[in-house]
Amino acid sequence: MAVPLARLSAFSARFMSLSPLGLAMPMGQTWQTSRTLVSSAPRLRNSVENEIYDRTRQQMVLGPTYPRVEPDAFVASNAQCIGNVDVHTKATVWYGAVLRGDESSVVVGPFAHIGEKTVLCTASATPTGLSARCLVGMYTQVGPQCVIKAATLENECVIGQRSIVGEGAVVETHAIVGPGSVVPPGTIVPSGQLWQGNPIEYVRDVTKDEKEDIRIFSRNLAYESSRAHSDELLPFGTQWREAEKLREKLGLKQPTFEIFETPEFELPPPVKAPPAS
């Protein structure tokens, strides 16, 4: 089904935003900040404080739990999946997002969209007695800079940008939470309704076109856009090159790894074959 571009753009501008919000910094100020950071760091061998670039990982094991990301899902290069996290087929997790499954599990359903700098986290218990996991249903969109804590977002619902959804809250199918809203813990947003405010309150019913646009947005805009971004990602990071250039300009020594040169880490001599009888 062909969908007018203007219709998709209007839906994106109203409830979502695929563009990250960033603050520009003058180049001179950035250079001075880097110089201060390096000069104030302790002179330890390969200390993490001496590194200017980010050494975190996209997927991080936490105790006995580890993230599970489907091969056709998109997780941005600087997004993080930590611990008990499931990202299902064709879901998109955009830049700067953090999915933290430490106290319980985080589940992102198929074709779900997690916006930039959004945090999905869990709790050990909820005030409603429901599951303390964080669940984002199929075709559900979560806008940029949101916080979803141990809440349940059912299939095909929308959370506007800069919104907060508290523990044990439930946003039902085809419900929309407007931008900048706060959903108190234990609140239920009924299906087919638009709620907004701090705290949220009923505004109106969701129209038929808005319900259709939720699924269309996930398939035609979010996922297709993620494929273009995925084609530009490198198989490994190149920050170490910039770090080496910066160390050279500042007159710093490159990190050394003397620990691997000690006798304790030398390989044992090869085992000789027994003489032929």
PDB file of C-alpha atoms in Angstrom:
ATOM      1  CA  MET A   1       0.000   0.000   0.000  1.00  0.00           C
ATOM      2  CA  ALA A   2       1.485   3.308  -1.088  1.00  0.00           C
ATOM      3  CA  VAL A   3       1.536   5.921   1.641  1.00  0.00           C
ATOM      4  CA  PRO A   4       1.970   9.644   0.884  1.00  0.00           C
ATOM      5  CA  LEU A   5       5.302  10.930   2.148  1.00  0.00           C
ATOM      6  CA  ALA A   6       3.611  13.990   3.617  1.00  0.00           C
ATOM      7  CA  ARG A   7       1.423  11.736   5.773  1.00  0.00           C
ATOM      8  CA  LEU A   8       4.415   9.856   7.175  1.00  0.00           C
ATOM      9  CA  SER A   9       6.300  13.092   7.769  1.00  0.00           C
ATOM     10  CA  ALA A  10       3.371  14.626   9.629  1.00  0.00           C
ATOM     11  CA  PHE A  11       3.065  11.583  11.882  1.00  0.00           C
ATOM     12  CA  SER A  12       6.798  11.615  12.590  1.00  0.00           C
ATOM     13  CA  ALA A  13       6.842  15.317  13.387  1.00  0.00           C
ATOM     14  CA  ARG A  14       3.816  15.074  15.668  1.00  0.00           C
ATOM     15  CA  PHE A  15       4.694  12.144  17.892  1.00  0.00           C
ATOM     16  CA  MET A  16       8.256  11.086  17.089  1.00  0.00           C
ATOM     17  CA  SER A  17      11.639  12.448  16.119  1.00  0.00           C
ATOM     18  CA  LEU A  18      14.360  10.461  14.338  1.00  0.00           C
ATOM     19  CA  SER A  19      16.886  13.273  14.664  1.00  0.00           C
ATOM     20  CA  PRO A  20      19.099  13.320  17.782  1.00  0.00           C
ATOM     21  CA  LEU A  21      19.255  16.486  19.820  1.00  0.00           C
ATOM     22  CA  GLY A  22      22.837  17.701  20.121  1.00  0.00           C
ATOM     23  CA  LEU A  23      24.636  20.785  21.386  1.00  0.00           C
ATOM     24  CA  ALA A  24      27.455  22.300  19.361  1.00  0.00           C
ATOM     25  CA  MET A  25      30.731  23.177  21.075  1.00  0.00           C
ATOM     26  CA  PRO A  26      33.437  25.419  19.625  1.00  0.00           C
ATOM     27  CA  MET A  27      36.500  23.539  18.435  1.00  0.00           C
ATOM     28  CA  GLY A  28      38.822  25.483  20.708  1.00  0.00           C
ATOM     29  CA  GLN A  29      36.711  24.667  23.735  1.00  0.00           C
ATOM     30  CA  THR A  30      36.651  20.976  22.806  1.00  0.00           C
ATOM     31  CA  TRP A  31      40.467  20.945  22.448  1.00  0.00           C
ATOM     32  CA  GLN A  32      40.915  22.677  25.794  1.00  0.00           C
ATOM     33  CA  THR A  33      38.540  20.209  27.465  1.00  0.00           C
ATOM     34  CA  SER A  34      40.524  17.279  26.046  1.00  0.00           C
ATOM     35  CA  ARG A  35      43.836  18.803  27.192  1.00  0.00           C
ATOM     36  CA  THR A  36      42.476  19.345  30.715  1.00  0.00           C
ATOM     37  CA  LEU A  37      41.131  15.788  30.880  1.00  0.00           C
ATOM     38  CA  VAL A  38      44.446  14.271  29.862  1.00  0.00           C
ATOM     39  CA  SER A  39      46.621  16.481  32.057  1.00  0.00           C
ATOM     40  CA  SER A  40      44.494  15.837  35.148  1.00  0.00           C
ATOM     41  CA  ALA A  41      44.472  12.046  34.746  1.00  0.00           C
ATOM     42  CA  PRO A  42      46.762   9.974  36.970  1.00  0.00           C
ATOM     43  CA  ARG A  43      49.903   8.638  35.315  1.00  0.00           C
ATOM     44  CA  LEU A  44      48.935   4.975  35.397  1.00  0.00           C
ATOM     45  CA  ARG A  45      49.814   2.414  32.762  1.00  0.00           C
ATOM     46  CA  ASN A  46      46.920   2.120  30.302  1.00  0.00           C
ATOM     47  CA  SER A  47      44.543   3.722  32.816  1.00  0.00           C
ATOM     48  CA  VAL A  48      41.017   4.190  31.565  1.00  0.00           C
ATOM     49  CA  GLU A  49      41.139   7.803  32.766  1.00  0.00           C
ATOM     50  CA  ASN A  50      43.899   8.452  30.224  1.00  0.00           C
ATOM     51  CA  GLU A  51      41.707   7.493  27.295  1.00  0.00           C
ATOM     52  CA  ILE A  52      39.772  10.151  25.397  1.00  0.00           C
ATOM     53  CA  TYR A  53      37.643   7.751  23.369  1.00  0.00           C
ATOM     54  CA  ASP A  54      34.726   5.594  24.511  1.00  0.00           C
ATOM     55  CA  ARG A  55      35.721   2.064  25.563  1.00  0.00           C
ATOM     56  CA  THR A  56      32.220   0.767  26.356  1.00  0.00           C
ATOM     57  CA  ARG A  57      30.654  -2.101  24.435  1.00  0.00           C
ATOM     58  CA  GLN A  58      27.473  -2.245  22.414  1.00  0.00           C
ATOM     59  CA  GLN A  59      26.428  -5.506  24.084  1.00  0.00           C
ATOM     60  CA  MET A  60      27.580  -6.234  27.619  1.00  0.00           C
ATOM     61  CA  VAL A  61      27.240  -9.367  29.725  1.00  0.00           C
ATOM     62  CA  LEU A  62      26.020  -8.712  33.275  1.00  0.00           C
ATOM     63  CA  GLY A  63      26.597 -11.622  35.635  1.00  0.00           C
ATOM     64  CA  PRO A  64      24.931 -14.720  34.213  1.00  0.00           C
ATOM     65  CA  THR A  65      22.749 -12.738  31.777  1.00  0.00           C
ATOM     66  CA  TYR A  66      23.617 -11.508  28.319  1.00  0.00           C
ATOM     67  CA  PRO A  67      21.849  -9.615  25.498  1.00  0.00           C
ATOM     68  CA  ARG A  68      20.220 -11.474  22.625  1.00  0.00           C
ATOM     69  CA  VAL A  69      19.863  -9.412  19.456  1.00  0.00           C
ATOM     70  CA  GLU A  70      18.376 -10.836  16.265  1.00  0.00           C
ATOM     71  CA  PRO A  71      20.638 -10.588  13.190  1.00  0.00           C
ATOM     72  CA  ASP A  72      18.142  -8.440  11.263  1.00  0.00           C
ATOM     73  CA  ALA A  73      17.532  -6.024  14.164  1.00  0.00           C
ATOM     74  CA  PHE A  74      19.317  -2.662  14.142  1.00  0.00           C
ATOM     75  CA  VAL A  75      21.218  -1.503  17.211  1.00  0.00           C
ATOM     76  CA  ALA A  76      23.117   1.754  16.687  1.00  0.00           C
ATOM     77  CA  SER A  77      26.865   1.753  17.196  1.00  0.00           C
ATOM     78  CA  ASN A  78      26.735   3.792  20.431  1.00  0.00           C
ATOM     79  CA  ALA A  79      23.559   2.240  21.846  1.00  0.00           C
ATOM     80  CA  GLN A  80      23.985  -0.266  24.675  1.00  0.00           C
ATOM     81  CA  CYS A  81      22.234  -3.509  25.529  1.00  0.00           C
ATOM     82  CA  ILE A  82      23.231  -4.615  29.023  1.00  0.00           C
ATOM     83  CA  GLY A  83      22.349  -7.876  30.734  1.00  0.00           C
ATOM     84  CA  ASN A  84      19.020  -9.635  30.209  1.00  0.00           C
ATOM     85  CA  VAL A  85      17.895  -7.905  26.999  1.00  0.00           C
ATOM     86  CA  ASP A  86      16.003  -9.375  24.021  1.00  0.00           C
ATOM     87  CA  VAL A  87      15.813  -7.369  20.782  1.00  0.00           C
ATOM     88  CA  HIS A  88      13.554  -9.179  18.340  1.00  0.00           C
ATOM     89  CA  THR A  89      13.481  -9.292  14.566  1.00  0.00           C
ATOM     90  CA  LYS A  90      13.610  -5.977  12.652  1.00  0.00           C
ATOM     91  CA  ALA A  91      13.437  -3.868  15.803  1.00  0.00           C
ATOM     92  CA  THR A  92      15.429  -0.613  15.767  1.00  0.00           C
ATOM     93  CA  VAL A  93      17.406   0.799  18.689  1.00  0.00           C
ATOM     94  CA  TRP A  94      18.768   4.221  17.814  1.00  0.00           C
ATOM     95  CA  TYR A  95      21.826   6.235  18.834  1.00  0.00           C
ATOM     96  CA  GLY A  96      22.558   6.730  22.503  1.00  0.00           C
ATOM     97  CA  ALA A  97      19.762   4.460  23.734  1.00  0.00           C
ATOM     98  CA  VAL A  98      20.413   2.286  26.801  1.00  0.00           C
ATOM     99  CA  LEU A  99      18.597  -0.993  27.441  1.00  0.00           C
ATOM    100  CA  ARG A 100      19.518  -2.126  30.958  1.00  0.00           C
ATOM    101  CA  GLY A 101      18.314  -5.556  32.009  1.00  0.00           C
ATOM    102  CA  ASP A 102      19.860  -5.814  35.451  1.00  0.00           C
ATOM    103  CA  GLU A 103      17.005  -6.439  37.908  1.00  0.00           C
ATOM    104  CA  SER A 104      14.679  -8.053  35.365  1.00  0.00           C
ATOM    105  CA  SER A 105      14.419  -8.502  31.603  1.00  0.00           C
ATOM    106  CA  VAL A 106      13.997  -5.956  28.807  1.00  0.00           C
ATOM    107  CA  VAL A 107      12.087  -7.167  25.738  1.00  0.00           C
ATOM    108  CA  VAL A 108      11.837  -5.184  22.495  1.00  0.00           C
ATOM    109  CA  GLY A 109       9.313  -6.747  20.128  1.00  0.00           C
ATOM    110  CA  PRO A 110       9.464  -7.112  16.335  1.00  0.00           C
ATOM    111  CA  PHE A 111       9.453  -3.828  14.382  1.00  0.00           C
ATOM    112  CA  ALA A 112       9.535  -1.825  17.640  1.00  0.00           C
ATOM    113  CA  HIS A 113      11.341   1.512  17.525  1.00  0.00           C
ATOM    114  CA  ILE A 114      13.459   2.879  20.407  1.00  0.00           C
ATOM    115  CA  GLY A 115      14.419   6.523  19.857  1.00  0.00           C
ATOM    116  CA  GLU A 116      17.689   8.318  20.510  1.00  0.00           C
ATOM    117  CA  LYS A 117      18.904   8.615  24.126  1.00  0.00           C
ATOM    118  CA  THR A 118      15.963   6.624  25.461  1.00  0.00           C
ATOM    119  CA  VAL A 119      16.471   4.470  28.557  1.00  0.00           C
ATOM    120  CA  LEU A 120      14.659   1.178  29.122  1.00  0.00           C
ATOM    121  CA  CYS A 121      15.268  -0.195  32.612  1.00  0.00           C
ATOM    122  CA  THR A 122      13.692  -2.621  35.050  1.00  0.00           C
ATOM    123  CA  ALA A 123      12.866  -2.972  38.745  1.00  0.00           C
ATOM    124  CA  SER A 124      12.818  -5.716  41.332  1.00  0.00           C
ATOM    125  CA  ALA A 125       9.064  -5.229  41.946  1.00  0.00           C
ATOM    126  CA  THR A 126       6.176  -3.009  40.811  1.00  0.00           C
ATOM    127  CA  PRO A 127       3.378  -1.348  42.834  1.00  0.00           C
ATOM    128  CA  THR A 128       0.743  -3.181  40.780  1.00  0.00           C
ATOM    129  CA  GLY A 129       2.220  -6.607  41.386  1.00  0.00           C
ATOM    130  CA  LEU A 130       2.678  -7.113  37.635  1.00  0.00           C
ATOM    131  CA  SER A 131       5.897  -8.247  36.043  1.00  0.00           C
ATOM    132  CA  ALA A 132       8.843  -5.984  36.787  1.00  0.00           C
ATOM    133  CA  ARG A 133      10.282  -6.467  33.316  1.00  0.00           C
ATOM    134  CA  CYS A 134      10.236  -3.741  30.667  1.00  0.00           C
ATOM    135  CA  LEU A 135       8.226  -4.837  27.632  1.00  0.00           C
ATOM    136  CA  VAL A 136       7.953  -2.935  24.344  1.00  0.00           C
ATOM    137  CA  GLY A 137       5.415  -4.637  22.083  1.00  0.00           C
ATOM    138  CA  MET A 138       5.378  -5.250  18.360  1.00  0.00           C
ATOM    139  CA  TYR A 139       5.246  -2.118  16.138  1.00  0.00           C
ATOM    140  CA  THR A 140       5.428   0.120  19.214  1.00  0.00           C
ATOM    141  CA  GLN A 141       7.339   3.401  18.945  1.00  0.00           C
ATOM    142  CA  VAL A 142       9.174   5.074  21.816  1.00  0.00           C
ATOM    143  CA  GLY A 143      10.354   8.584  20.991  1.00  0.00           C
ATOM    144  CA  PRO A 144      13.744  10.142  21.766  1.00  0.00           C
ATOM    145  CA  GLN A 145      14.900  10.884  25.330  1.00  0.00           C
ATOM    146  CA  CYS A 146      12.224   8.833  27.070  1.00  0.00           C
ATOM    147  CA  VAL A 147      12.538   6.800  30.265  1.00  0.00           C
ATOM    148  CA  ILE A 148      10.556   3.554  30.452  1.00  0.00           C
ATOM    149  CA  LYS A 149      11.000   1.815  33.819  1.00  0.00           C
ATOM    150  CA  ALA A 150       9.530  -1.647  34.360  1.00  0.00           C
ATOM    151  CA  ALA A 151       6.448  -0.773  32.284  1.00  0.00           C
ATOM    152  CA  THR A 152       4.425  -2.679  29.706  1.00  0.00           C
ATOM    153  CA  LEU A 153       3.886  -1.080  26.303  1.00  0.00           C
ATOM    154  CA  GLU A 154       1.531  -3.269  24.331  1.00  0.00           C
ATOM    155  CA  ASN A 155       1.533  -3.713  20.552  1.00  0.00           C
ATOM    156  CA  GLU A 156       1.134  -0.706  18.239  1.00  0.00           C
ATOM    157  CA  CYS A 157       1.231   2.109  20.770  1.00  0.00           C
ATOM    158  CA  VAL A 158       3.221   5.366  20.737  1.00  0.00           C
ATOM    159  CA  ILE A 159       5.214   7.099  23.472  1.00  0.00           C
ATOM    160  CA  GLY A 160       6.005  10.696  22.555  1.00  0.00           C
ATOM    161  CA  GLN A 161       9.474  12.139  22.967  1.00  0.00           C
ATOM    162  CA  ARG A 162      10.779  13.170  26.412  1.00  0.00           C
ATOM    163  CA  SER A 163       8.100  11.146  28.204  1.00  0.00           C
ATOM    164  CA  ILE A 164       8.460   9.108  31.396  1.00  0.00           C
ATOM    165  CA  VAL A 165       6.546   5.887  32.061  1.00  0.00           C
ATOM    166  CA  GLY A 166       6.735   4.674  35.666  1.00  0.00           C
ATOM    167  CA  GLU A 167       6.926   1.235  37.235  1.00  0.00           C
ATOM    168  CA  GLY A 168       3.998  -1.093  36.619  1.00  0.00           C
ATOM    169  CA  ALA A 169       2.284   1.241  34.141  1.00  0.00           C
ATOM    170  CA  VAL A 170       0.508  -0.283  31.137  1.00  0.00           C
ATOM    171  CA  VAL A 171      -0.029   1.457  27.798  1.00  0.00           C
ATOM    172  CA  GLU A 172      -2.550  -0.584  25.865  1.00  0.00           C
ATOM    173  CA  THR A 173      -2.751  -1.302  22.128  1.00  0.00           C
ATOM    174  CA  HIS A 174      -3.340   1.734  19.854  1.00  0.00           C
ATOM    175  CA  ALA A 175      -2.910   4.142  22.777  1.00  0.00           C
ATOM    176  CA  ILE A 176      -0.780   7.277  22.378  1.00  0.00           C
ATOM    177  CA  VAL A 177       1.095   9.119  25.120  1.00  0.00           C
ATOM    178  CA  GLY A 178       1.790  12.678  23.993  1.00  0.00           C
ATOM    179  CA  PRO A 179       5.261  14.277  24.059  1.00  0.00           C
ATOM    180  CA  GLY A 180       6.610  15.464  27.402  1.00  0.00           C
ATOM    181  CA  SER A 181       4.172  13.403  29.436  1.00  0.00           C
ATOM    182  CA  VAL A 182       4.601  11.616  32.762  1.00  0.00           C
ATOM    183  CA  VAL A 183       2.765   8.325  33.289  1.00  0.00           C
ATOM    184  CA  PRO A 184       2.692   7.687  37.071  1.00  0.00           C
ATOM    185  CA  PRO A 185       3.528   4.196  38.370  1.00  0.00           C
ATOM    186  CA  GLY A 186       0.646   1.742  38.097  1.00  0.00           C
ATOM    187  CA  THR A 187      -1.340   3.833  35.585  1.00  0.00           C
ATOM    188  CA  ILE A 188      -3.230   2.169  32.745  1.00  0.00           C
ATOM    189  CA  VAL A 189      -3.637   4.110  29.480  1.00  0.00           C
ATOM    190  CA  PRO A 190      -6.711   2.572  27.769  1.00  0.00           C
ATOM    191  CA  SER A 191      -6.599   1.295  24.218  1.00  0.00           C
ATOM    192  CA  GLY A 192      -7.461   3.735  21.438  1.00  0.00           C
ATOM    193  CA  GLN A 193      -7.027   6.907  23.520  1.00  0.00           C
ATOM    194  CA  LEU A 194      -4.582   9.828  23.504  1.00  0.00           C
ATOM    195  CA  TRP A 195      -3.338  10.913  26.930  1.00  0.00           C
ATOM    196  CA  GLN A 196      -0.934  13.727  27.681  1.00  0.00           C
ATOM    197  CA  GLY A 197       0.327  15.949  30.496  1.00  0.00           C
ATOM    198  CA  ASN A 198       2.173  15.795  33.810  1.00  0.00           C
ATOM    199  CA  PRO A 199       0.564  13.720  35.166  1.00  0.00           C
ATOM    200  CA  ILE A 200      -1.220  12.441  32.089  1.00  0.00           C
ATOM    201  CA  GLU A 201      -4.921  12.887  31.534  1.00  0.00           C
ATOM    202  CA  TYR A 202      -7.353  11.931  28.798  1.00  0.00           C
ATOM    203  CA  VAL A 203      -7.328  14.211  25.753  1.00  0.00           C
ATOM    204  CA  ARG A 204      -9.315  12.470  23.003  1.00  0.00           C
ATOM    205  CA  ASP A 205      -9.774   9.201  21.132  1.00  0.00           C
ATOM    206  CA  VAL A 206      -7.213   8.098  18.569  1.00  0.00           C
ATOM    207  CA  THR A 207      -8.425   8.384  14.973  1.00  0.00           C
ATOM    208  CA  LYS A 208      -8.483   5.521  12.496  1.00  0.00           C
ATOM    209  CA  ASP A 209      -5.740   7.103  10.392  1.00  0.00           C
ATOM    210  CA  GLU A 210      -3.466   7.467  13.425  1.00  0.00           C
ATOM    211  CA  LYS A 211      -3.921   3.793  14.260  1.00  0.00           C
ATOM    212  CA  GLU A 212      -2.944   2.812  10.713  1.00  0.00           C
ATOM    213  CA  ASP A 213       0.037   5.168  10.725  1.00  0.00           C
ATOM    214  CA  ILE A 214       1.569   3.439  13.771  1.00  0.00           C
ATOM    215  CA  ARG A 215       2.298   0.223  11.884  1.00  0.00           C
ATOM    216  CA  ILE A 216       3.164   2.056   8.649  1.00  0.00           C
ATOM    217  CA  PHE A 217       5.697   4.212  10.499  1.00  0.00           C
ATOM    218  CA  SER A 218       7.471   1.175  11.934  1.00  0.00           C
ATOM    219  CA  ARG A 219       7.689  -0.656   8.617  1.00  0.00           C
ATOM    220  CA  ASN A 220       8.225   2.097   6.053  1.00  0.00           C
ATOM    221  CA  LEU A 221      10.109   4.792   7.927  1.00  0.00           C
ATOM    222  CA  ALA A 222      11.912   3.483  11.022  1.00  0.00           C
ATOM    223  CA  TYR A 223      13.053   0.085   9.727  1.00  0.00           C
ATOM    224  CA  GLU A 224      13.875   1.207   6.176  1.00  0.00           C
ATOM    225  CA  SER A 225      15.854   4.132   7.570  1.00  0.00           C
ATOM    226  CA  SER A 226      17.779   1.790   9.869  1.00  0.00           C
ATOM    227  CA  ARG A 227      18.894  -0.298   6.886  1.00  0.00           C
ATOM    228  CA  ALA A 228      20.560   2.740   5.335  1.00  0.00           C
ATOM    229  CA  HIS A 229      22.330   3.507   8.638  1.00  0.00           C
ATOM    230  CA  SER A 230      23.386  -0.121   9.065  1.00  0.00           C
ATOM    231  CA  ASP A 231      25.130  -0.098   5.673  1.00  0.00           C
ATOM    232  CA  GLU A 232      27.407   2.701   6.903  1.00  0.00           C
ATOM    233  CA  LEU A 233      28.524   1.025  10.144  1.00  0.00           C
ATOM    234  CA  LEU A 234      32.059  -0.351  10.329  1.00  0.00           C
ATOM    235  CA  PRO A 235      32.756  -3.876  11.591  1.00  0.00           C
ATOM    236  CA  PHE A 236      35.014  -2.447  14.294  1.00  0.00           C
ATOM    237  CA  GLY A 237      35.680   0.920  15.894  1.00  0.00           C
ATOM    238  CA  THR A 238      38.351   3.359  14.704  1.00  0.00           C
ATOM    239  CA  GLN A 239      38.498   5.624  17.764  1.00  0.00           C
ATOM    240  CA  TRP A 240      41.944   4.311  18.636  1.00  0.00           C
ATOM    241  CA  ARG A 241      43.382   6.086  15.585  1.00  0.00           C
ATOM    242  CA  GLU A 242      42.136   9.470  16.758  1.00  0.00           C
ATOM    243  CA  ALA A 243      43.342   8.691  20.285  1.00  0.00           C
ATOM    244  CA  GLU A 244      46.853   7.964  19.022  1.00  0.00           C
ATOM    245  CA  LYS A 245      46.916  11.211  17.027  1.00  0.00           C
ATOM    246  CA  LEU A 246      45.747  13.161  20.074  1.00  0.00           C
ATOM    247  CA  ARG A 247      48.378  11.538  22.317  1.00  0.00           C
ATOM    248  CA  GLU A 248      51.080  12.458  19.804  1.00  0.00           C
ATOM    249  CA  LYS A 249      49.934  16.095  19.638  1.00  0.00           C
ATOM    250  CA  LEU A 250      49.852  16.364  23.437  1.00  0.00           C
ATOM    251  CA  GLY A 251      53.249  14.736  23.803  1.00  0.00           C
ATOM    252  CA  LEU A 252      51.921  11.729  25.713  1.00  0.00           C
ATOM    253  CA  LYS A 253      53.365   8.248  25.550  1.00  0.00           C
ATOM    254  CA  GLN A 254      51.357   5.524  23.940  1.00  0.00           C
ATOM    255  CA  PRO A 255      49.915   2.970  26.403  1.00  0.00           C
ATOM    256  CA  THR A 256      52.190   0.016  26.990  1.00  0.00           C
ATOM    257  CA  PHE A 257      51.404  -3.540  27.927  1.00  0.00           C
ATOM    258  CA  GLU A 258      54.489  -4.667  29.844  1.00  0.00           C
ATOM    259  CA  ILE A 259      52.390  -7.263  31.651  1.00  0.00           C
ATOM    260  CA  PHE A 260      52.395  -9.435  28.543  1.00  0.00           C
ATOM    261  CA  GLU A 261      56.202  -9.298  28.355  1.00  0.00           C
ATOM    262  CA  THR A 262      56.819 -10.886  31.758  1.00  0.00           C
ATOM    263  CA  PRO A 263      58.081 -14.489  31.987  1.00  0.00           C
ATOM    264  CA  GLU A 264      54.796 -15.614  33.545  1.00  0.00           C
ATOM    265  CA  PHE A 265      53.035 -15.055  30.227  1.00  0.00           C
ATOM    266  CA  GLU A 266      55.600 -16.710  27.972  1.00  0.00           C
ATOM    267  CA  LEU A 267      54.400 -19.690  25.999  1.00  0.00           C
ATOM    268  CA  PRO A 268      55.774 -23.080  27.144  1.00  0.00           C
ATOM    269  CA  PRO A 269      58.260 -24.781  24.863  1.00  0.00           C
ATOM    270  CA  PRO A 270      56.730 -27.070  22.271  1.00  0.00           C
ATOM    271  CA  VAL A 271      56.315 -30.704  23.197  1.00  0.00           C
ATOM    272  CA  LYS A 272      58.734 -32.939  21.356  1.00  0.00           C
ATOM    273  CA  ALA A 273      57.347 -35.958  19.624  1.00  0.00           C
ATOM    274  CA  PRO A 274      58.464 -39.299  21.100  1.00  0.00           C
ATOM    275  CA  PRO A 275      61.157 -41.106  19.143  1.00  0.00           C
ATOM    276  CA  ALA A 276      59.900 -43.598  16.662  1.00  0.00           C
ATOM    277  CA  SER A 277      60.172 -47.156  17.901  1.00  0.00           C
TER     278      SER A 277
END
